[in-house]
Coordinates of N, CA and C in Angstrom, one line a residue:
X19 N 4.1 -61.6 -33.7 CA 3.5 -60.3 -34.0 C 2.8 -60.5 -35.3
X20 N 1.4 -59.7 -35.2 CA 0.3 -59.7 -36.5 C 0.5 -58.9 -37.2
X21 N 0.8 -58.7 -38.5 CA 0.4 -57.4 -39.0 C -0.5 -58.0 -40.5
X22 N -1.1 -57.2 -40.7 CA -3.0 -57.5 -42.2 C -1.8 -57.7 -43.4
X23 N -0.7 -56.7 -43.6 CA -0.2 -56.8 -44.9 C 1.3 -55.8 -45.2
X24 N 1.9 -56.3 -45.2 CA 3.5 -56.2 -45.3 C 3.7 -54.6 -46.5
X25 N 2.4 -54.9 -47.1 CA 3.0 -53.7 -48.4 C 2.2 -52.2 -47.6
X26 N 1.2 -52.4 -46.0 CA 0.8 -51.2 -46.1 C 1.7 -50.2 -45.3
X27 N 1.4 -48.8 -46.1 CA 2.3 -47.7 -45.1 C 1.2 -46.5 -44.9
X28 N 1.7 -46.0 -43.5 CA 0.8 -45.5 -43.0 C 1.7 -44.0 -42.2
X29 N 1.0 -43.2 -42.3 CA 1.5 -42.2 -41.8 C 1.2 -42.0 -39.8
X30 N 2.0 -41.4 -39.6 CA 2.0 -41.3 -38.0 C 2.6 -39.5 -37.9
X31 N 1.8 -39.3 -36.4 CA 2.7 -37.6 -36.1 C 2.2 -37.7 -34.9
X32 N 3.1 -37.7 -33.7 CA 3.0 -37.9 -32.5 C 1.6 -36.3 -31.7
X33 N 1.7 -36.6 -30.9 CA 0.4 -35.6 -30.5 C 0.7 -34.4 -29.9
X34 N 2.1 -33.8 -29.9 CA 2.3 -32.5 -29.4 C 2.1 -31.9 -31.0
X35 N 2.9 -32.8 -31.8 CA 3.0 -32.3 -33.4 C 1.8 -32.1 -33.8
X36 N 0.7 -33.0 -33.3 CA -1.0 -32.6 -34.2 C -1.7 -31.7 -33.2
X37 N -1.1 -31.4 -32.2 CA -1.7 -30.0 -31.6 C -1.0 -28.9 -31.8
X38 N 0.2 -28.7 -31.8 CA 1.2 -27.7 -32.4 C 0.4 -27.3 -33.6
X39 N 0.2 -28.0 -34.7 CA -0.4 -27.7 -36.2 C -1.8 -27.5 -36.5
X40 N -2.8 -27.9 -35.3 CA -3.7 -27.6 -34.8 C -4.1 -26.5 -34.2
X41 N -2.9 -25.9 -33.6 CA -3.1 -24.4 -32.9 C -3.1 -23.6 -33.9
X42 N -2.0 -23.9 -35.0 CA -1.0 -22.8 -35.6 C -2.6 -22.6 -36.5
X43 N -3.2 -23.6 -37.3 CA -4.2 -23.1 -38.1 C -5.0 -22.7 -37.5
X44 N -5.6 -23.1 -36.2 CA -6.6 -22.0 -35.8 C -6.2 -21.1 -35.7
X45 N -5.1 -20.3 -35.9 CA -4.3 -18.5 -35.8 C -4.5 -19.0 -37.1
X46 N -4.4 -19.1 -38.5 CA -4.1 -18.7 -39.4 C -5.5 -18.9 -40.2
X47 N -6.4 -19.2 -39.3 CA -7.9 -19.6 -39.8 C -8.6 -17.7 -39.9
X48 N -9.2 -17.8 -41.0 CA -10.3 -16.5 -40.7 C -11.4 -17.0 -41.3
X49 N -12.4 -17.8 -42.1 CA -13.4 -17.8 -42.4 C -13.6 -19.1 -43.6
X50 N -13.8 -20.4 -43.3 CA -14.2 -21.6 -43.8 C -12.8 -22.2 -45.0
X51 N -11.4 -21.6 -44.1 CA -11.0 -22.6 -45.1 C -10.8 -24.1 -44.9
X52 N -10.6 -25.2 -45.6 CA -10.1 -26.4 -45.1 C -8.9 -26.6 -44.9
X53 N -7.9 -26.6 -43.7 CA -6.5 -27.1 -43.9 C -6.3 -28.2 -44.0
X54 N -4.9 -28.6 -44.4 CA -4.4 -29.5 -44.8 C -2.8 -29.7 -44.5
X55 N -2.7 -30.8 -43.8 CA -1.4 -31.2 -43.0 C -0.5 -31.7 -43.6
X56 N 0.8 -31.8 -43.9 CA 1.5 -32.3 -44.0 C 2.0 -33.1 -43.2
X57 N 1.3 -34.7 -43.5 CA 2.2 -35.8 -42.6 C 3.3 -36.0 -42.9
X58 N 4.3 -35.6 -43.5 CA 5.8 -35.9 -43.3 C 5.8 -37.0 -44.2
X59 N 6.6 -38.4 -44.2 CA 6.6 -39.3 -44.9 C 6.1 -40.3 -44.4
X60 N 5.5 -41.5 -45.4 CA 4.7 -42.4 -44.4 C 5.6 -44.0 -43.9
X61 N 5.1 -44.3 -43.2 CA 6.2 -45.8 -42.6 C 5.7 -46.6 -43.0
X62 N 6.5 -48.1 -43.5 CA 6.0 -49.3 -44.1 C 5.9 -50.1 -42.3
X63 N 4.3 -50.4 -42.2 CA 4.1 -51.3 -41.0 C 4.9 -52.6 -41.2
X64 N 5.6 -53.3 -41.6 CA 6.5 -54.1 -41.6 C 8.0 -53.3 -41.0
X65 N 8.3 -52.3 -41.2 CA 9.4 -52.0 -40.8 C 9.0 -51.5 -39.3
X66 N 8.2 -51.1 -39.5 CA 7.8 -50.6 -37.9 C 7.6 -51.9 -37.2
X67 N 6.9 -53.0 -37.1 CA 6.8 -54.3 -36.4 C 8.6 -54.5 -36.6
X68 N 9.3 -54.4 -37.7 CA 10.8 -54.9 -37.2 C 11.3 -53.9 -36.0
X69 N 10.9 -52.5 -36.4 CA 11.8 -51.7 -35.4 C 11.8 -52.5 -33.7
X70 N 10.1 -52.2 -33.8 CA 10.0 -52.7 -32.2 C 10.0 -54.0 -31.9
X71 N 10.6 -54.6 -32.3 CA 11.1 -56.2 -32.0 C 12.7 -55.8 -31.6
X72 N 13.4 -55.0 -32.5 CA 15.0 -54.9 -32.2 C 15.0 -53.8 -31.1
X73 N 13.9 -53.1 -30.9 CA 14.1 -52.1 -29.8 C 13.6 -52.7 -28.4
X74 N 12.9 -54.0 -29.0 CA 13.1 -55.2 -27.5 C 14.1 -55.9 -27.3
X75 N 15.0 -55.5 -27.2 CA 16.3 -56.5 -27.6 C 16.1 -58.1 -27.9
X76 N 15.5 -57.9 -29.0 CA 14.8 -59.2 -29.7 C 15.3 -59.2 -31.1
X77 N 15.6 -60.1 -32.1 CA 15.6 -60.5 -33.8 C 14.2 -60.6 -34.1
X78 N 14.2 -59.8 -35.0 CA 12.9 -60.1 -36.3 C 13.4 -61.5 -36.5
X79 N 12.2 -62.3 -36.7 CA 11.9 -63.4 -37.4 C 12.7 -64.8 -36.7
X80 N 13.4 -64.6 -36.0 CA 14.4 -65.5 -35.5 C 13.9 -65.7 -33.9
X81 N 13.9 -64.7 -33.2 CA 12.8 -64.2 -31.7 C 11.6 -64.3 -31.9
X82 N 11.3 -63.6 -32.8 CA 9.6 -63.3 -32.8 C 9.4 -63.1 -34.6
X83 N 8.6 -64.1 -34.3 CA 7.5 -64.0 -36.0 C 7.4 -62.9 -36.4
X84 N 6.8 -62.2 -37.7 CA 6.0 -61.7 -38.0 C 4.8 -62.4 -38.7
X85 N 4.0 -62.4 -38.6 CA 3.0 -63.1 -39.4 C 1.4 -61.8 -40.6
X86 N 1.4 -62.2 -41.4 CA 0.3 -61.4 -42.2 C -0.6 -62.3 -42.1
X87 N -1.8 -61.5 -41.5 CA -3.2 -62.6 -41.5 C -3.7 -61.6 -42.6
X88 N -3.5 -60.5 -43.9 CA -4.2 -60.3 -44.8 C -5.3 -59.1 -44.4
X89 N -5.8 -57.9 -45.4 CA -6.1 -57.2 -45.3 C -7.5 -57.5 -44.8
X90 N -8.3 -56.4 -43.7 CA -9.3 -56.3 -43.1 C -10.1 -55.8 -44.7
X91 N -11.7 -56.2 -44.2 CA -12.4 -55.7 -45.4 C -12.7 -54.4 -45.2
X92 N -12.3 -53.4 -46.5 CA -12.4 -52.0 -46.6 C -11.0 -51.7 -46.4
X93 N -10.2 -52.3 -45.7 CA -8.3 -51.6 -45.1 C -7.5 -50.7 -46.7
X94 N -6.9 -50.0 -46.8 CA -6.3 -49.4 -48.0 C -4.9 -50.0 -47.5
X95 N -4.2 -50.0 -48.7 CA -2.6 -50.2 -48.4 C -1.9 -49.2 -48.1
X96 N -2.7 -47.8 -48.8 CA -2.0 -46.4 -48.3 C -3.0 -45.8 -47.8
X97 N -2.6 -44.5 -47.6 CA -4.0 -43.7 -47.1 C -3.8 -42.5 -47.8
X98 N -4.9 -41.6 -48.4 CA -5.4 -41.0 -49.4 C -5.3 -39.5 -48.5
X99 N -3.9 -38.6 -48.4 CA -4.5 -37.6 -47.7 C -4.9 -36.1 -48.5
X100 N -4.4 -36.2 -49.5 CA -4.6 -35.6 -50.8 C -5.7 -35.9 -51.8
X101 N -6.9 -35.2 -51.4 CA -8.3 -35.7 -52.5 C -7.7 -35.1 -54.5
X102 N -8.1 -35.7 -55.2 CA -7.5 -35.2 -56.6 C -8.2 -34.1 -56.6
X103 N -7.5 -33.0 -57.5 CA -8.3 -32.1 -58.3 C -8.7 -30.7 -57.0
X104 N -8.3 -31.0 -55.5 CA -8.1 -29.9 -54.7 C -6.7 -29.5 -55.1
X105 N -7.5 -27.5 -54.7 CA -6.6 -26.2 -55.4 C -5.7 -26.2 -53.7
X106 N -4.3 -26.5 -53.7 CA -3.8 -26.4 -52.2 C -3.1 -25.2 -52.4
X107 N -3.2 -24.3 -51.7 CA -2.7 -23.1 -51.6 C -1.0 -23.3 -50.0
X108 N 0.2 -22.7 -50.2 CA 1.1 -22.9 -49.2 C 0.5 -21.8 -48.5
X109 N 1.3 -22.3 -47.5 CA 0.9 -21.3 -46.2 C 2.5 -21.0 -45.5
X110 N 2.8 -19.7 -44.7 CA 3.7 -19.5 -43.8 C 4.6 -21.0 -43.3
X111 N 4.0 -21.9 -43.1 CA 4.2 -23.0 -42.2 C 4.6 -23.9 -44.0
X112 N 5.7 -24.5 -43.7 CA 5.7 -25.7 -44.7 C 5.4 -26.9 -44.5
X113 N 4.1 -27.4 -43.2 CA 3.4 -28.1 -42.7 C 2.0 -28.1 -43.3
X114 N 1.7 -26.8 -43.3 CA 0.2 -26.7 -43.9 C -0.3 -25.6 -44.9
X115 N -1.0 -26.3 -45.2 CA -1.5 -26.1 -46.7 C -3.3 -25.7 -47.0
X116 N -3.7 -24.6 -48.1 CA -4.9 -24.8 -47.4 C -5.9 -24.7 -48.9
X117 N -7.1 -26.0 -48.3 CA -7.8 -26.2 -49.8 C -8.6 -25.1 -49.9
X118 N -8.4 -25.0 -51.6 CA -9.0 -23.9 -51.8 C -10.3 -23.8 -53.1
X119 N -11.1 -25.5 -52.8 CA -12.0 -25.6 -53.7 C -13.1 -24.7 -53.2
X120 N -14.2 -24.8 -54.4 CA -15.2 -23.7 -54.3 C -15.9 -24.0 -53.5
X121 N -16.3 -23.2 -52.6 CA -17.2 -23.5 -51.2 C -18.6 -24.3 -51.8
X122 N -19.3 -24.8 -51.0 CA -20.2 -25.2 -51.3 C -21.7 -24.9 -50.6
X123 N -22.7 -25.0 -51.2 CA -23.9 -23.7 -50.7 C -24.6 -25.1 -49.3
X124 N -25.1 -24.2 -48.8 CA -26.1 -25.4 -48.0 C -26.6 -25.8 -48.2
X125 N -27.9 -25.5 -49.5 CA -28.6 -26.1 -50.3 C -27.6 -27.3 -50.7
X126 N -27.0 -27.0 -51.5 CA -25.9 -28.4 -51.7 C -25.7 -29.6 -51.2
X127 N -25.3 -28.6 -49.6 CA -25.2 -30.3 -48.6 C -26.3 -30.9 -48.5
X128 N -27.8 -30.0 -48.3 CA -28.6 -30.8 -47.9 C -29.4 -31.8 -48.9
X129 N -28.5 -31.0 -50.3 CA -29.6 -32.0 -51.2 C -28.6 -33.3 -51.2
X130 N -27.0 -33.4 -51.0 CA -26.4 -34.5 -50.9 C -26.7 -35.5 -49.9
X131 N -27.3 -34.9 -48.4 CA -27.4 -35.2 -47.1 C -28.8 -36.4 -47.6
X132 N -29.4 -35.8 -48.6 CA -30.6 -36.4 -48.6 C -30.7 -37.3 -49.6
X133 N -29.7 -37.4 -50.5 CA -29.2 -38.4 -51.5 C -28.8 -39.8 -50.3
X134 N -27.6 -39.3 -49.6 CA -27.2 -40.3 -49.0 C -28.5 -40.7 -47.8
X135 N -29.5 -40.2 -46.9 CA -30.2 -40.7 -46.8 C -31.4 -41.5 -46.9
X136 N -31.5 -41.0 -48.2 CA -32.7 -42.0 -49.2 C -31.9 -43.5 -49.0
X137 N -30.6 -42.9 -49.6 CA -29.6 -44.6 -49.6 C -29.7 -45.5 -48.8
X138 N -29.6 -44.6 -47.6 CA -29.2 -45.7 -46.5 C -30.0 -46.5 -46.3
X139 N -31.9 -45.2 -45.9 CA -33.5 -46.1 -46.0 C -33.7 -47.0 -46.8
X140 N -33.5 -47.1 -48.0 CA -33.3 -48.0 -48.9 C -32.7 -49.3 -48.7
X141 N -31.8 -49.4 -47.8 CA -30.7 -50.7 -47.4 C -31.5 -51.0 -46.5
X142 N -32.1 -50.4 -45.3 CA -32.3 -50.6 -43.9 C -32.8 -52.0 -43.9
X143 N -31.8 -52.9 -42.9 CA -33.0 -54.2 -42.5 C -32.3 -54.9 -44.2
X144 N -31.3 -54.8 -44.6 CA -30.7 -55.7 -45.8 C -29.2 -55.6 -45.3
X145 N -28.7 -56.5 -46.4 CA -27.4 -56.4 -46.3 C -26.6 -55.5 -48.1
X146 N -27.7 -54.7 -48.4 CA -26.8 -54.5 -49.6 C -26.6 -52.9 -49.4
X147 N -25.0 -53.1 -49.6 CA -24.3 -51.7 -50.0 C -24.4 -51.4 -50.9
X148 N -24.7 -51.9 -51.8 CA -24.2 -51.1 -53.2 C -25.1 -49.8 -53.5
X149 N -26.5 -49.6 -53.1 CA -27.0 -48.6 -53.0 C -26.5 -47.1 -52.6
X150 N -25.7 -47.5 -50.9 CA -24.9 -46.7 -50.3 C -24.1 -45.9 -51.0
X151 N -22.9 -47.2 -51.5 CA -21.7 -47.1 -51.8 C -21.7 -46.0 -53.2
X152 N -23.2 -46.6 -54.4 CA -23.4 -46.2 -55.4 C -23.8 -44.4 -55.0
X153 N -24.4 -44.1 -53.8 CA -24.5 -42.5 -53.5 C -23.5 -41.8 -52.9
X154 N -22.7 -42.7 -51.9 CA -21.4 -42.0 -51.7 C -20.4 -41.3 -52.9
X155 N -20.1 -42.3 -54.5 CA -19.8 -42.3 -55.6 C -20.5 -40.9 -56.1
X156 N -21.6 -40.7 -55.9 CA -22.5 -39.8 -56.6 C -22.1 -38.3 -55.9
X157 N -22.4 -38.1 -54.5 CA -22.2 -36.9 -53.4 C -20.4 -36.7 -53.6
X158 N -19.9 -37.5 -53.2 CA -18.5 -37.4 -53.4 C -18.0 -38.2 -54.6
X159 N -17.9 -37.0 -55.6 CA -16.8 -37.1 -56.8 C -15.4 -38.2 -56.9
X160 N -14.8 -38.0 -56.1 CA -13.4 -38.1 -55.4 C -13.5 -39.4 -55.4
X161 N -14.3 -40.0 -54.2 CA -14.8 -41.4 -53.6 C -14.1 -42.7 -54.4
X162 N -13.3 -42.8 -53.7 CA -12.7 -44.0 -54.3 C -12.5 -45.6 -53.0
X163 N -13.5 -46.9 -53.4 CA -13.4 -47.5 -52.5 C -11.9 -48.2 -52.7
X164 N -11.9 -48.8 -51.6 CA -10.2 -49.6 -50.8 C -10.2 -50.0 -52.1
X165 N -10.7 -50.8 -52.7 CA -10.1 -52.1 -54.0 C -9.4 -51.4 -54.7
X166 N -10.3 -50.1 -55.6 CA -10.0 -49.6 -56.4 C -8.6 -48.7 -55.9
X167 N -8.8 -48.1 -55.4 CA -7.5 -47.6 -54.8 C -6.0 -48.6 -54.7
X168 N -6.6 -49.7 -54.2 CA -5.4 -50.9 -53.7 C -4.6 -51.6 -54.9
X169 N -5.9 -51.3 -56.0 CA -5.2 -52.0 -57.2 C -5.3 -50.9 -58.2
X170 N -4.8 -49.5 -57.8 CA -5.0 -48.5 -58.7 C -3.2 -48.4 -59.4
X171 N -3.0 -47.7 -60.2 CA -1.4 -47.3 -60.7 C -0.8 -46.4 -59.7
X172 N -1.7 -45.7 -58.7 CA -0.9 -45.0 -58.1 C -0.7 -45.2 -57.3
X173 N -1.2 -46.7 -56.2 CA -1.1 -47.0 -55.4 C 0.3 -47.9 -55.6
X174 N 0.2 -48.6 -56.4 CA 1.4 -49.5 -57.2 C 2.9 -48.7 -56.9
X175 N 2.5 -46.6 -57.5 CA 3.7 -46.3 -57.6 C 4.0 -45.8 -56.2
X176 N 3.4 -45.6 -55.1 CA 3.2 -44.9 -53.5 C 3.9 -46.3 -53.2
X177 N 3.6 -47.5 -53.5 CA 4.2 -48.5 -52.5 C 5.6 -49.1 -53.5
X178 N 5.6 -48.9 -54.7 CA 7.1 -49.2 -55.6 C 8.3 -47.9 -54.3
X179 N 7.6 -46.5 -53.9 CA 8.8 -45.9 -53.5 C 9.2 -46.3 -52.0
X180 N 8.5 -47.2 -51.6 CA 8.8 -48.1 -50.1 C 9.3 -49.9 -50.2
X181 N 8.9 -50.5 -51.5 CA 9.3 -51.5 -51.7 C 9.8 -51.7 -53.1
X182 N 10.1 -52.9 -53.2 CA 11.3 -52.8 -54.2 C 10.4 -53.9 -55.3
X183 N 10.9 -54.4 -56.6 CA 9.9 -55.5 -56.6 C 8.7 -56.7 -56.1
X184 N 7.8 -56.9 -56.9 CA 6.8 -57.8 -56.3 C 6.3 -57.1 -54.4
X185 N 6.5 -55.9 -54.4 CA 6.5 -55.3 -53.0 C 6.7 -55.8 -52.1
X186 N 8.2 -56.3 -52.3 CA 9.1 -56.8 -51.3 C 10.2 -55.6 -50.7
X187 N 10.8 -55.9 -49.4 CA 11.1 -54.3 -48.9 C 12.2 -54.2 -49.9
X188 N 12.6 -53.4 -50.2 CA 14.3 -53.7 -50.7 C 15.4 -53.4 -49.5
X189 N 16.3 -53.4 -50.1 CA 17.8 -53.2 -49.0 C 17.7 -51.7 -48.5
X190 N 17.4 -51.1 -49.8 CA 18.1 -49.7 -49.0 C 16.7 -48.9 -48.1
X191 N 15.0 -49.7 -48.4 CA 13.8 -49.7 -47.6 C 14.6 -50.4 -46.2
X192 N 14.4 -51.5 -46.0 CA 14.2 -52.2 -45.0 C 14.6 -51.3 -43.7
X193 N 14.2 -52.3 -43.1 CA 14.3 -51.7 -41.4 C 16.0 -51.9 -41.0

């Protein structure tokens, strides 16, 4: 069995759960807010490749490998479902939550829309991102690429509360 990287965790919600939370906001929707889900806690993809090896009546590592062939380019080690500096207001449901940053005009989008399209024309027929990347940075405040994120302190402390040292699982993590 393959997995990119032993330290990533990733959140999961089976699909009755993301249409259940999907209905509930469209009833609790009246006019442009953004919701926001509560995925529950996230799983370390290492413990999940052990689960389903023992739920094949198989041994990790002794039956079947695990192997890291190393993160894909752009892959994060967590996933970012919380942008910084959004106002999250609770809702009825202790599943969802709802952003409550300042709307933004259309004028707005389209002068952004048109930042990021100068960008792209600018690349076309090359191979350089950085133009992109540098207007995605500019339109979205927030924008934080994989690296930065991967070798950020809070990524450090999101994967310290799933692994133990050197982001190894610990005893009371492991599968």
């Amino acid at each position: 069995m393959t997995i990119t990287d032993k330290r990533i965790i990733r959140y999961f919600m089976t699909i009755p759960e993301a249409s259940q939370l999907v209905m509930q906001t469209g009833a609790m929707a009246k006019r442009g807010e953004l919701f926001v889900l509560n995925m529950g806690e996230p799983v370390r993809i290492l413990d999940l490749a052990e689960s389903l090896i023992r739920l094949s009546g198989l041994k990790p590592y002794e039956d079947i490998e695990i192997k890291e062939i190393g993160l894909r380019p752009g892959e994060k080690l967590y996933e970012e479902l919380l942008i910084a500096g959004e106002d999250m207001i609770k809702t009825d449901s202790d599943r969802i939550f709802i952003e409550r940053d300042k709307p933004i005009s259309r004028e707005a989008v389209c002068e952004k829309l048109g930042i990021l399209k100068n960008a792209l024309e600018s690349v076309c027929g090359t191979a350089d991102q950085a133009p992109v990347v540098d207007a995605l940075k500019k339109v979205v405040p927030t924008y934080r690429d994989p690296e930065t994120v991967n070798n950020s302190a809070a990524a450090e402390r999101e994967l310290a509360s799933h692994c133990g040292a050197n982001n190894e699982p610990t005893e009371e993590n492991a599968g």
